[in-house]
């Protein structure tokens, strides 16, 4: 049996040798510079973004071969002595901390930012170890019975919705709509909105079964828009508001998580007076809209990218105090099943977000 | 000679009897309720909005006949005793102050708001007097040599840009682009941006002559985009930035004031990382855009409507301390020329914003 605290010379890794191809291999442990931390990976979540690199031709900054994976939790086993032995979450995007964008408080969109499995050389989360800047790590304490590997998804699937809520200036008492409420990110968006004190969270999704689950996790009301006209969806929302003493015609904050044309068009149709539409999901379709409607509505459309590492602690706290449940929405699989899991994810056959745990 | 402080029983008015038709008439002074103020009108600006009711079939809330005009300054001659004799600006839109929208700090988009020449019965600014709620009036003090009638345009043409800047969270040191920089509202948008401390204001307009004038009133750099591709405009901006040590690729706040498809498309093309596009101008065209670009850019599109009356004081101060010049951008004409002025405005023959002064 290996001494798990001893630093290996090699990192075990599943590499994307080229898009569509995975290979188990070993790569050299990189030079560990001052300020670095070596993280022994406990789990790495499989994100839609990984699939877009693997199947859909979206290019990674570091050209293949490289290991994908950017939702990482683990234990520090090398580098920064102050962190050795600490459990950590590795932020999905790590700003440079030096540039003008960072100085302006928008580090989440730093143009020199690094992302494991994308722009940090050949290194990513579908591996045994990763070397990252220590200063951005989110230290995990008092996690109780929550498995460390479950916390890997905080790094993108939970912090991205949290940052979306911050961008929307979400306040207790607000009213929110989540389009794609039952999906991998949407289910956390729904919980984040409720966890931040929304008076009403309406979950919209085309998966009835998953939508039903969301009733127990933040959604006060749910709508399946399949086969419905925009006016029908509006009608359902209006009736719900009437029945529950809620304002229907202004102030709703709409989080569009699907990135689909249908989802975005519904979001635009639902956008009302003083409302906000927060674009959380990514898709390449175009939509057509009368931009001056935003003026007449005093409304806004807000794009949101990543989450600054300094916010991770707040999100972790919500996961640890129960405002955000992870367990019902994730499942762990041995990392050796990566190829099969990618296939299943690509074909929409997964019911939960999969976290791969190293079994090299 | 009439005693100007005596309250008349009749109000002299230019009425839009129906779209396209103006008639000089007299209407009864309405009942003056507690909290009302009777304003003897010094001047009323002619706004594009008036033309849209008169020529373009945009309906007014109160059906014709009514007097148009919502950019009003004048002297209080009746009603609230505390205000008698005071010079005031009448806000273009006056919130109810009671509803949920008002309570949420978004009174500028109050759904029960009142606007002279639109929703206050038959009463509007192209008249001798108007009765309005006293509590929303912006009292003018120490105006020095600035004619009171010039301050009428504060009520829409200057406060709307100011609110747009607030919506954009414009800060000293910011970089702004104004599309339609030389127009009736855009010229004030340009001055507001510079007056609020922008490090750089780029004025974009298709009128070279007017654009040249803006060099003296807030525009650090100007671009005439006529005949240029979006990439050409970007190139000019990039060169300007390079020559002046400015960041080109992130953080620009773009104010689109034209409401035209061409202006909006240019604005969308210029929108960069962490940027904001503020939709100030109104038009009914649709634009096509990849909404997820906002996500990738961490950028936003903000619609802005009117300006809450409580902000008028700040705008007035900028006009009085010289940060915003009115005189070069306005001209006064006797109100009896209203029909001719409307025609000229409709055909784009006016070089300055016209303020009509009552000459009944």
XYZ file of C-alpha atoms in Angstrom:
720
model
C 0.000 0.000 0.000
C 1.306 3.429 -0.984
C 1.940 6.094 1.636
C -0.685 8.523 0.506
C 1.016 11.529 2.071
C 4.250 10.908 0.233
C 4.627 13.003 -2.872
C 4.850 10.854 -6.005
C 7.081 11.720 -8.943
C 4.370 10.841 -11.376
C 0.698 11.809 -11.581
C -1.773 9.148 -12.682
C -4.113 10.669 -15.213
C -6.903 10.062 -17.679
C -5.899 12.094 -20.672
C -7.932 13.326 -23.575
C -5.325 12.427 -26.197
C -7.513 14.147 -28.747
C -11.227 15.044 -28.709
C -13.200 11.813 -28.402
C -10.286 9.735 -27.109
C -9.305 8.932 -23.523
C -6.169 7.173 -22.313
C -4.928 6.193 -18.898
C -1.361 7.404 -18.461
C 1.189 8.890 -16.127
C 2.532 12.420 -16.387
C 5.444 14.008 -14.534
C 4.744 15.886 -11.313
C 5.406 19.501 -12.354
C 7.902 21.733 -10.590
C 6.420 22.929 -7.324
C 7.107 26.643 -6.988
C 6.706 28.820 -3.894
C 3.010 29.495 -3.405
C 1.946 26.226 -5.011
C 0.017 23.438 -3.348
C -0.096 19.813 -4.435
C -3.627 18.492 -4.085
C -4.306 14.781 -3.900
C -7.651 14.592 -5.662
C -10.621 13.087 -3.766
C -13.125 13.667 -6.540
C -13.657 15.567 -9.757
C -17.113 16.374 -11.103
C -18.016 15.759 -14.743
C -19.278 19.027 -16.200
C -21.071 19.815 -19.438
C -18.019 21.910 -20.298
C -15.820 18.792 -20.303
C -18.213 17.201 -22.754
C -18.095 20.265 -25.000
C -14.307 19.830 -25.270
C -14.566 16.086 -25.736
C -17.474 15.807 -28.136
C -18.422 19.187 -29.519
C -15.217 20.635 -30.874
C -14.941 23.449 -28.335
C -11.183 23.997 -28.082
C -9.205 23.910 -24.856
C -6.599 26.640 -24.326
C -3.895 23.984 -23.846
C -4.156 21.731 -26.846
C -4.595 17.966 -26.260
C -3.255 15.780 -24.907
C -4.413 17.058 -21.528
C -6.519 15.851 -18.608
C -9.954 17.439 -18.464
C -11.814 18.143 -15.208
C -12.166 21.384 -13.224
C -14.461 20.489 -10.303
C -11.891 19.291 -7.827
C -11.764 18.600 -4.098
C -8.947 16.899 -2.291
C -6.255 17.028 0.345
C -3.082 19.114 0.228
C -0.105 16.757 0.297
C 2.715 19.036 -0.855
C 3.798 22.589 -1.466
C 2.634 25.354 0.910
C 3.531 23.958 4.365
C 0.674 25.824 6.045
C -1.856 23.844 4.039
C -0.397 20.343 4.251
C -3.091 17.947 5.381
C -5.918 20.412 4.806
C -8.985 19.464 2.822
C -9.659 21.909 0.018
C -11.814 22.787 -2.950
C -9.887 23.980 -6.011
C -11.708 26.913 -7.638
C -12.663 26.141 -11.224
C -11.253 29.445 -12.451
C -8.350 31.092 -10.708
C -7.628 34.755 -11.505
C -4.123 36.180 -11.775
C -4.947 38.608 -8.979
C -2.742 41.283 -10.546
C -4.383 42.685 -13.663
C -6.813 45.568 -14.126
C -9.817 43.257 -14.326
C -8.829 41.687 -11.004
C -8.222 45.124 -9.446
C -11.669 46.241 -10.562
C -13.249 43.450 -8.511
C -14.103 41.307 -11.515
C -11.450 38.631 -10.959
C -13.930 35.976 -12.042
C -13.441 37.290 -15.593
C -9.663 37.824 -15.355
C -8.301 37.395 -18.866
C -5.217 35.606 -17.534
C -7.241 33.240 -15.399
C -6.311 29.588 -15.137
C -8.682 26.666 -15.234
C -7.694 23.059 -14.557
C -8.430 20.791 -17.477
C -8.444 23.723 -19.856
C -5.569 26.136 -19.517
C -3.201 24.709 -16.872
C -0.981 22.814 -19.246
C -1.672 19.105 -19.412
C -3.090 19.053 -15.884
C -6.731 18.585 -14.936
C -8.988 16.972 -12.379
C -9.355 13.504 -13.883
C -6.055 12.578 -12.271
C -4.561 11.525 -8.971
C -2.975 14.911 -8.163
C -2.868 18.484 -9.348
C -0.573 21.401 -8.537
C -2.390 24.731 -8.129
C -1.773 28.205 -6.644
C -2.278 27.780 -2.893
C -3.726 31.225 -2.265
C -6.972 30.549 -4.091
C -7.800 27.246 -2.383
C -11.003 27.051 -0.366
C -10.218 25.235 2.871
C -12.921 22.845 4.071
C -13.591 22.607 7.802
C -16.293 20.924 9.859
C -17.760 19.087 6.903
C -19.418 16.553 9.196
C -20.782 13.562 7.291
C -20.573 15.185 3.859
C -17.991 13.275 1.795
C -15.097 15.451 0.648
C -15.520 14.224 -2.922
C -19.106 15.538 -2.967
C -17.739 19.021 -2.322
C -15.888 18.913 -5.641
C -19.013 20.143 -7.435
C -18.923 23.332 -5.377
C -16.124 24.367 -7.736
C -18.450 25.045 -10.640
C -21.960 23.615 -10.373
C -22.691 25.431 -7.101
C -20.455 28.509 -7.169
C -21.539 29.507 -10.680
C -25.191 29.789 -9.542
C -24.056 31.631 -6.435
C -22.144 34.183 -8.498
C -25.198 34.440 -10.786
C -27.261 35.329 -7.723
C -24.692 37.920 -6.667
C -24.696 39.396 -10.170
C -28.507 39.589 -9.907
C -28.115 41.328 -6.530
C -30.491 38.709 -5.132
C -31.968 39.771 -1.794
C -34.114 38.019 0.792
C -37.728 38.430 -0.290
C -36.925 38.447 -4.003
C -38.874 36.370 -6.514
C -36.881 34.108 -8.818
C -37.512 31.887 -11.823
C -35.017 29.195 -12.764
C -35.250 27.911 -16.339
C -33.626 24.494 -16.400
C -34.309 24.133 -12.681
C -33.808 20.387 -12.563
C -30.507 20.165 -14.441
C -26.970 19.688 -13.185
C -26.386 23.384 -12.528
C -30.056 24.392 -12.399
C -30.817 22.212 -9.379
C -28.158 24.133 -7.467
C -29.346 27.449 -8.907
C -32.776 26.654 -7.493
C -31.343 25.819 -4.083
C -29.052 28.873 -4.074
C -32.015 31.158 -4.840
C -34.092 29.652 -2.049
C -31.111 29.463 0.289
C -30.464 33.174 -0.163
C -33.947 33.901 1.078
C -36.161 34.235 -1.996
C -39.829 34.599 -1.121
C -40.718 32.503 -4.157
C -38.683 30.311 -6.499
C -40.402 29.012 -9.623
C -38.645 26.062 -11.231
C -39.137 25.515 -14.955
C -37.891 22.355 -16.634
C -39.004 19.802 -19.201
C -38.146 16.798 -16.996
C -41.219 16.136 -14.855
C -39.604 13.546 -12.657
C -36.588 15.707 -11.750
C -38.826 18.758 -11.443
C -40.896 16.943 -8.833
C -37.717 16.364 -6.806
C -36.966 20.090 -6.893
C -40.179 20.711 -4.939
C -38.241 19.382 -1.949
C -35.149 21.419 -2.785
C -36.059 25.043 -3.189
C -38.776 25.188 -5.844
C -42.019 26.586 -4.451
C -43.801 26.056 -7.748
C -42.863 24.214 -10.907
C -43.847 24.484 -14.550
C -43.118 22.070 -17.373
C -43.272 24.308 -20.462
C -43.208 21.457 -22.993
C -45.979 22.042 -25.518
C -46.990 25.326 -23.912
C -46.977 28.736 -25.561
C -45.142 31.535 -23.751
C -48.528 33.024 -22.901
C -49.559 29.739 -21.257
C -46.463 29.762 -19.056
C -47.151 33.391 -18.170
C -50.727 32.429 -17.329
C -49.600 29.662 -14.958
C -47.200 32.057 -13.266
C -49.891 34.702 -12.945
C -52.342 32.255 -11.382
C -49.695 31.043 -8.945
C -48.952 34.643 -7.964
C -52.622 35.435 -7.514
C -53.135 32.386 -5.306
C -50.126 33.207 -3.150
C -50.359 36.979 -2.855
C -47.268 37.564 -4.981
C -46.625 40.344 -7.466
C -46.639 38.947 -11.005
C -45.811 41.879 -13.231
C -42.548 43.282 -11.930
C -39.310 42.534 -10.171
C -38.820 38.844 -11.089
C -35.249 37.669 -11.468
C -34.984 34.978 -14.116
C -32.005 32.624 -14.197
C -31.617 30.932 -17.594
C -29.450 27.873 -17.043
C -30.176 25.741 -20.125
C -28.312 27.826 -22.705
C -30.873 26.635 -25.263
C -32.714 28.840 -27.708
C -36.046 27.675 -26.291
C -34.984 28.452 -22.751
C -33.612 31.852 -23.660
C -36.700 32.777 -25.668
C -38.934 31.813 -22.758
C -36.761 33.854 -20.412
C -37.037 36.909 -22.672
C -40.803 36.455 -22.877
C -41.113 36.269 -19.079
C -38.896 39.290 -18.445
C -41.105 42.014 -16.962
C -40.907 45.480 -15.418
C -37.731 46.097 -13.377
C -36.870 42.437 -13.983
C -33.511 40.784 -14.527
C -32.566 37.941 -16.815
C -29.338 36.291 -15.778
C -27.650 34.261 -18.503
C -26.035 31.319 -16.705
C -26.212 28.626 -19.387
C -24.081 28.551 -22.473
C -25.282 27.862 -25.986
C -24.339 29.113 -29.413
C -27.820 29.889 -30.729
C -28.878 33.433 -31.455
C -32.127 34.970 -30.281
C -34.006 37.925 -31.691
C -35.304 40.596 -29.349
C -36.476 44.184 -29.395
C -33.680 45.654 -27.311
C -35.640 48.814 -26.507
C -38.085 46.649 -24.589
C -35.405 46.609 -21.900
C -35.717 50.384 -21.763
C -39.513 50.347 -21.513
C -39.306 47.654 -18.825
C -36.351 49.235 -16.953
C -35.063 45.673 -17.089
C -31.676 44.100 -17.671
C -29.910 41.049 -19.054
C -26.833 40.010 -17.118
C -24.227 37.533 -18.261
C -22.326 35.748 -15.526
C -19.055 33.866 -15.702
C -17.564 31.660 -13.011
C -17.174 32.798 -9.440
C -14.277 34.571 -7.743
C -12.383 32.228 -5.388
C -12.958 34.575 -2.444
C -16.669 33.752 -2.617
C -16.213 30.006 -2.310
C -16.310 30.093 1.485
C -19.840 31.510 1.458
C -21.020 28.775 -0.879
C -19.316 26.047 1.141
C -21.095 27.354 4.233
C -24.465 26.999 2.479
C -23.595 23.402 1.596
C -22.471 22.582 5.125
C -25.440 24.194 6.904
C -27.938 22.392 4.698
C -29.289 25.287 2.653
C -27.819 23.513 -0.355
C -28.092 19.724 -0.469
C -25.481 17.964 -2.577
C -26.130 14.262 -1.896
C -29.464 13.974 -3.752
C -27.917 15.476 -6.879
C -24.571 13.736 -7.161
C -23.253 10.207 -7.443
C -19.689 8.974 -7.260
C -18.129 6.550 -9.716
C -14.608 5.193 -9.960
C -12.498 7.333 -12.281
C -11.734 4.227 -14.361
C -15.347 4.465 -15.609
C -14.653 7.887 -17.141
C -15.212 6.840 -20.742
C -18.549 5.203 -19.965
C -19.648 8.146 -17.809
C -18.764 10.616 -20.586
C -20.838 8.549 -23.007
C -23.782 8.419 -20.633
C -23.555 12.138 -19.911
C -23.313 12.910 -23.615
C -26.476 10.920 -24.276
C -28.356 12.438 -21.331
C -28.530 9.103 -19.528
C -27.312 10.368 -16.153
C -29.828 11.333 -13.515
C -27.291 12.959 -11.242
C -24.028 14.864 -11.590
C -21.246 12.300 -11.555
C -18.140 12.763 -9.427
C -15.240 10.577 -10.484
C -13.031 9.336 -7.648
C -9.453 8.337 -8.456
C -8.916 4.544 -8.505
C -5.559 4.338 -10.213
C -50.892 93.616 -18.352
C -52.024 90.566 -16.427
C -50.990 90.047 -12.807
C -48.853 86.990 -13.328
C -49.163 85.748 -9.763
C -52.973 85.742 -9.915
C -54.414 82.335 -10.596
C -56.438 82.264 -13.824
C -59.619 80.211 -14.199
C -58.561 79.064 -17.618
C -55.347 77.583 -18.914
C -54.175 78.624 -22.367
C -53.098 75.556 -24.250
C -51.941 74.124 -27.537
C -53.919 70.918 -27.857
C -53.293 67.901 -30.010
C -56.936 67.504 -31.004
C -55.957 64.288 -32.741
C -52.593 62.983 -33.944
C -51.299 65.391 -36.567
C -53.559 68.297 -35.542
C -52.826 71.184 -33.206
C -55.279 73.807 -31.946
C -54.886 76.784 -29.660
C -57.570 76.691 -27.012
C -58.413 77.294 -23.371
C -59.110 74.558 -20.845
C -60.479 74.886 -17.303
C -58.009 75.162 -14.431
C -58.473 71.797 -12.682
C -59.423 71.482 -9.021
C -56.377 72.216 -6.872
C -56.189 69.578 -4.159
C -54.009 69.592 -1.062
C -50.463 68.730 -2.106
C -50.867 70.204 -5.563
C -48.881 73.070 -7.023
C -49.924 75.292 -9.916
C -46.919 75.944 -12.128
C -46.878 78.885 -14.505
C -44.857 77.457 -17.369
C -41.642 79.250 -18.423
C -40.687 76.754 -21.073
C -41.426 73.271 -22.338
C -38.947 71.266 -24.387
C -39.984 69.480 -27.578
C -39.027 65.828 -27.220
C -38.874 63.012 -29.746
C -41.569 61.338 -27.623
C -43.994 64.174 -28.405
C -43.361 63.602 -32.097
C -44.023 59.880 -31.710
C -47.499 60.696 -30.350
C -48.125 63.350 -32.961
C -46.780 61.673 -36.086
C -46.059 58.015 -35.483
C -49.229 56.623 -33.988
C -47.786 55.931 -30.549
C -50.824 56.274 -28.285
C -51.027 58.562 -25.281
C -52.563 57.119 -22.090
C -55.115 59.944 -22.032
C -56.702 59.938 -25.462
C -56.663 63.184 -27.462
C -57.573 65.943 -27.213
C -54.746 66.736 -24.829
C -51.754 69.036 -24.600
C -48.434 67.315 -25.204
C -45.162 68.320 -23.528
C -43.360 66.878 -20.511
C -40.148 68.922 -20.195
C -41.393 71.751 -18.065
C -39.876 74.509 -15.956
C -41.752 77.372 -14.418
C -42.806 79.275 -11.328
C -45.249 78.073 -8.678
C -48.193 80.479 -8.595
C -50.781 78.474 -6.676
C -51.408 75.479 -4.469
C -48.786 74.485 -1.853
C -48.183 77.779 0.020
C -44.595 76.795 0.844
C -43.701 76.785 -2.819
C -45.455 79.925 -4.032
C -43.007 82.039 -5.985
C -40.394 79.296 -6.254
C -38.868 78.358 -9.574
C -39.193 74.659 -10.305
C -38.573 71.867 -12.770
C -41.486 69.441 -13.171
C -40.190 65.847 -13.387
C -41.193 64.206 -16.640
C -42.431 61.108 -14.841
C -43.831 61.300 -11.341
C -44.190 58.059 -9.371
C -47.121 57.354 -7.075
C -44.689 56.940 -4.193
C -46.882 54.279 -2.606
C -46.685 51.054 -4.604
C -44.317 48.101 -4.369
C -42.212 49.326 -7.288
C -41.758 52.680 -5.564
C -40.979 50.972 -2.228
C -38.341 48.860 -3.940
C -36.470 52.008 -4.970
C -37.509 51.804 -8.606
C -40.002 54.695 -8.557
C -38.793 55.755 -11.997
C -40.679 52.710 -13.340
C -43.744 53.035 -11.077
C -46.646 51.529 -12.990
C -48.990 54.239 -11.702
C -46.632 57.034 -12.639
C -47.936 60.210 -14.175
C -46.443 62.085 -17.080
C -47.595 65.504 -18.271
C -48.748 65.479 -21.863
C -49.350 61.748 -21.733
C -51.279 60.518 -18.721
C -52.313 63.592 -16.690
C -55.669 64.065 -18.321
C -55.777 66.807 -20.923
C -52.866 68.653 -19.313
C -49.366 68.994 -20.687
C -46.497 71.384 -21.026
C -47.445 73.206 -24.209
C -49.702 75.439 -22.132
C -49.611 78.451 -19.869
C -50.021 76.514 -16.613
C -50.060 72.998 -15.240
C -51.179 71.541 -11.895
C -48.852 68.843 -10.549
C -48.089 67.071 -7.231
C -45.945 69.530 -5.262
C -43.809 66.932 -3.534
C -41.984 65.855 -6.683
C -41.015 69.318 -7.880
C -37.337 70.131 -8.174
C -36.799 73.606 -6.745
C -34.291 75.756 -8.644
C -31.990 78.028 -6.650
C -28.969 80.133 -7.560
C -29.398 79.601 -11.270
C -27.308 82.682 -12.045
C -27.523 83.709 -15.698
C -29.073 80.428 -16.905
C -32.596 81.167 -18.146
C -35.275 79.247 -16.249
C -36.798 78.047 -19.520
C -33.499 76.380 -20.471
C -33.777 74.223 -17.362
C -36.981 72.674 -18.727
C -34.910 70.127 -20.669
C -33.478 68.828 -17.403
C -36.834 67.084 -17.026
C -36.087 64.452 -19.630
C -33.158 65.160 -21.949
C -30.672 65.539 -19.089
C -32.118 63.427 -16.258
C -32.647 60.386 -18.502
C -28.904 60.223 -19.304
C -28.103 60.798 -15.646
C -30.302 57.881 -14.593
C -28.693 55.818 -17.378
C -25.302 56.587 -15.820
C -26.602 55.574 -12.393
C -27.981 52.337 -13.830
C -24.539 51.708 -15.333
C -22.985 52.405 -11.905
C -20.715 54.893 -13.659
C -17.708 55.778 -11.527
C -14.901 58.309 -11.867
C -12.209 56.745 -14.038
C -14.652 54.681 -16.094
C -14.491 54.517 -19.891
C -17.687 55.293 -21.791
C -18.918 55.192 -25.357
C -21.980 57.173 -26.386
C -23.678 56.047 -29.597
C -25.716 58.975 -30.881
C -23.423 61.320 -28.970
C -24.454 64.442 -30.850
C -28.239 64.061 -30.664
C -30.798 65.774 -28.465
C -30.357 63.326 -25.593
C -26.952 61.980 -26.615
C -25.242 65.373 -26.301
C -26.311 65.424 -22.659
C -25.378 61.757 -22.213
C -21.884 62.654 -23.375
C -21.679 65.568 -20.948
C -23.132 63.521 -18.070
C -20.544 60.784 -18.619
C -17.674 63.262 -18.651
C -19.201 65.278 -15.823
C -19.333 62.190 -13.626
C -15.609 61.772 -14.026
C -15.077 59.334 -16.878
C -11.437 58.941 -17.828
C -12.451 58.665 -21.467
C -15.675 59.360 -23.345
C -15.886 58.272 -26.962
C -18.659 59.951 -28.926
C -20.065 58.112 -31.922
C -22.473 59.828 -34.307
C -23.159 60.146 -38.012
C -23.374 63.950 -37.938
C -19.826 65.226 -38.351
C -20.643 68.851 -37.668
C -22.442 68.166 -34.400
C -19.851 65.575 -33.435
C -17.142 68.209 -33.768
C -19.050 70.372 -31.295
C -19.096 67.499 -28.797
C -15.295 67.628 -28.667
C -15.793 70.762 -26.571
C -18.516 69.158 -24.458
C -17.317 65.897 -23.016
C -16.172 63.772 -25.959
C -12.451 62.964 -25.755
C -12.551 61.145 -29.066
C -15.170 60.902 -31.797
C -15.977 58.387 -34.489
C -18.347 58.747 -37.423
C -19.286 55.143 -38.215
C -21.000 55.907 -41.520
C -19.698 53.500 -44.122
C -17.511 51.673 -41.622
C -17.717 47.996 -40.695
C -17.982 47.156 -36.999
C -14.408 45.918 -37.158
C -13.295 49.322 -38.496
C -14.938 51.107 -35.589
C -13.308 48.650 -33.188
C -9.983 49.310 -34.879
C -10.319 53.089 -34.437
C -11.190 52.571 -30.778
C -8.257 50.231 -30.277
C -5.822 52.688 -31.846
C -7.180 55.510 -29.699
C -6.739 53.345 -26.599
C -3.209 52.401 -27.568
C -2.253 56.034 -28.161
C -3.710 57.139 -24.833
C -2.719 54.282 -22.532
C -6.308 53.090 -22.131
C -7.572 49.531 -21.829
C -9.451 48.552 -24.977
C -10.721 45.053 -24.328
C -12.708 45.242 -21.107
C -14.829 47.411 -18.867
C -16.274 49.874 -21.404
C -19.751 51.187 -20.665
C -21.674 51.809 -23.871
C -24.684 54.122 -23.898
C -26.903 53.516 -26.942
C -29.031 56.619 -27.368
C -30.218 56.370 -30.977
C -32.699 53.511 -30.573
C -31.874 52.537 -34.156
C -31.061 49.040 -35.338
C -27.699 50.242 -36.669
C -26.834 51.888 -33.376
C -27.875 48.877 -31.326
C -25.981 46.454 -33.553
C -22.850 48.562 -33.281
C -23.283 48.689 -29.506
C -23.592 44.891 -29.314
C -20.510 44.507 -31.495
C -18.482 46.838 -29.255
C -19.600 45.171 -26.012
C -16.550 43.520 -24.471
C -15.404 41.734 -21.328
C -17.099 42.972 -18.128
C -18.730 45.663 -20.270
C -22.166 47.208 -20.025
C -24.544 48.266 -22.759
C -27.130 50.722 -21.525
C -30.215 51.011 -23.720
C -31.267 54.655 -23.511
C -32.829 55.202 -26.920
C -36.138 53.775 -28.020
C -36.867 52.066 -31.298
C -39.083 49.211 -32.372
C -36.543 47.242 -34.420
C -35.381 43.837 -33.304
C -31.759 42.783 -33.153
C -30.297 39.299 -33.226
C -27.628 38.346 -30.727
C -26.034 35.279 -29.195
C -27.231 35.806 -25.641
C -24.626 33.446 -24.177
C -21.970 35.880 -25.348
C -23.021 37.945 -22.339
C -22.064 34.983 -20.163
C -18.685 34.523 -21.810
C -18.037 38.273 -21.529
C -19.439 38.619 -17.988
C -21.219 41.567 -19.563
C -24.686 43.049 -19.286
C -27.374 44.945 -21.157
C -29.301 47.420 -19.043
C -32.533 49.143 -20.008
C -33.190 52.481 -18.385
C -36.416 54.407 -18.062
C -36.834 57.990 -16.884
C -35.306 59.236 -13.676
C -36.697 59.314 -10.158
C -37.626 62.875 -9.094
C -35.349 62.641 -6.042
C -32.352 62.571 -8.396
C -33.246 65.807 -10.188
C -31.357 67.938 -7.677
C -28.068 66.218 -8.541
C -28.615 66.813 -12.245
C -29.604 70.433 -11.712
C -26.387 70.941 -9.768
C -24.350 69.616 -12.699
C -26.135 72.094 -14.986
C -25.575 74.999 -12.621
C -21.904 74.276 -11.893
C -21.081 73.991 -15.593
C -20.382 70.284 -15.868
C -23.376 70.161 -18.202
C -23.839 73.052 -20.625
C -27.390 73.630 -21.828
C -27.135 76.850 -23.857
C -25.163 75.426 -26.821
C -27.735 72.655 -27.246
C -31.065 74.444 -26.883
C -32.931 77.292 -28.523
C -36.137 78.965 -27.431
C -39.063 79.714 -29.712
C -42.472 81.229 -29.004
C -45.020 78.512 -28.267
C -47.199 79.873 -31.083
C -44.636 78.366 -33.480
C -45.362 74.872 -32.160
C -46.773 73.493 -35.418
C -43.802 74.703 -37.441
C -41.337 73.450 -34.835
C -42.984 70.006 -34.791
C -42.689 69.864 -38.577
C -39.044 70.893 -38.486
C -38.261 68.407 -35.738
C -40.093 65.658 -37.590
C -38.015 66.328 -40.691
C -34.763 66.551 -38.743
C -34.307 70.225 -39.606
C -33.527 71.406 -36.077
C -29.934 71.764 -34.970
C -30.785 72.197 -31.305
C -33.435 71.032 -28.876
C -36.269 73.558 -29.029
C -37.870 74.949 -25.894
C -41.249 76.546 -26.488
C -42.027 79.559 -24.307
C -45.676 80.488 -23.721
C -46.799 83.554 -25.716
C -50.565 83.275 -25.367
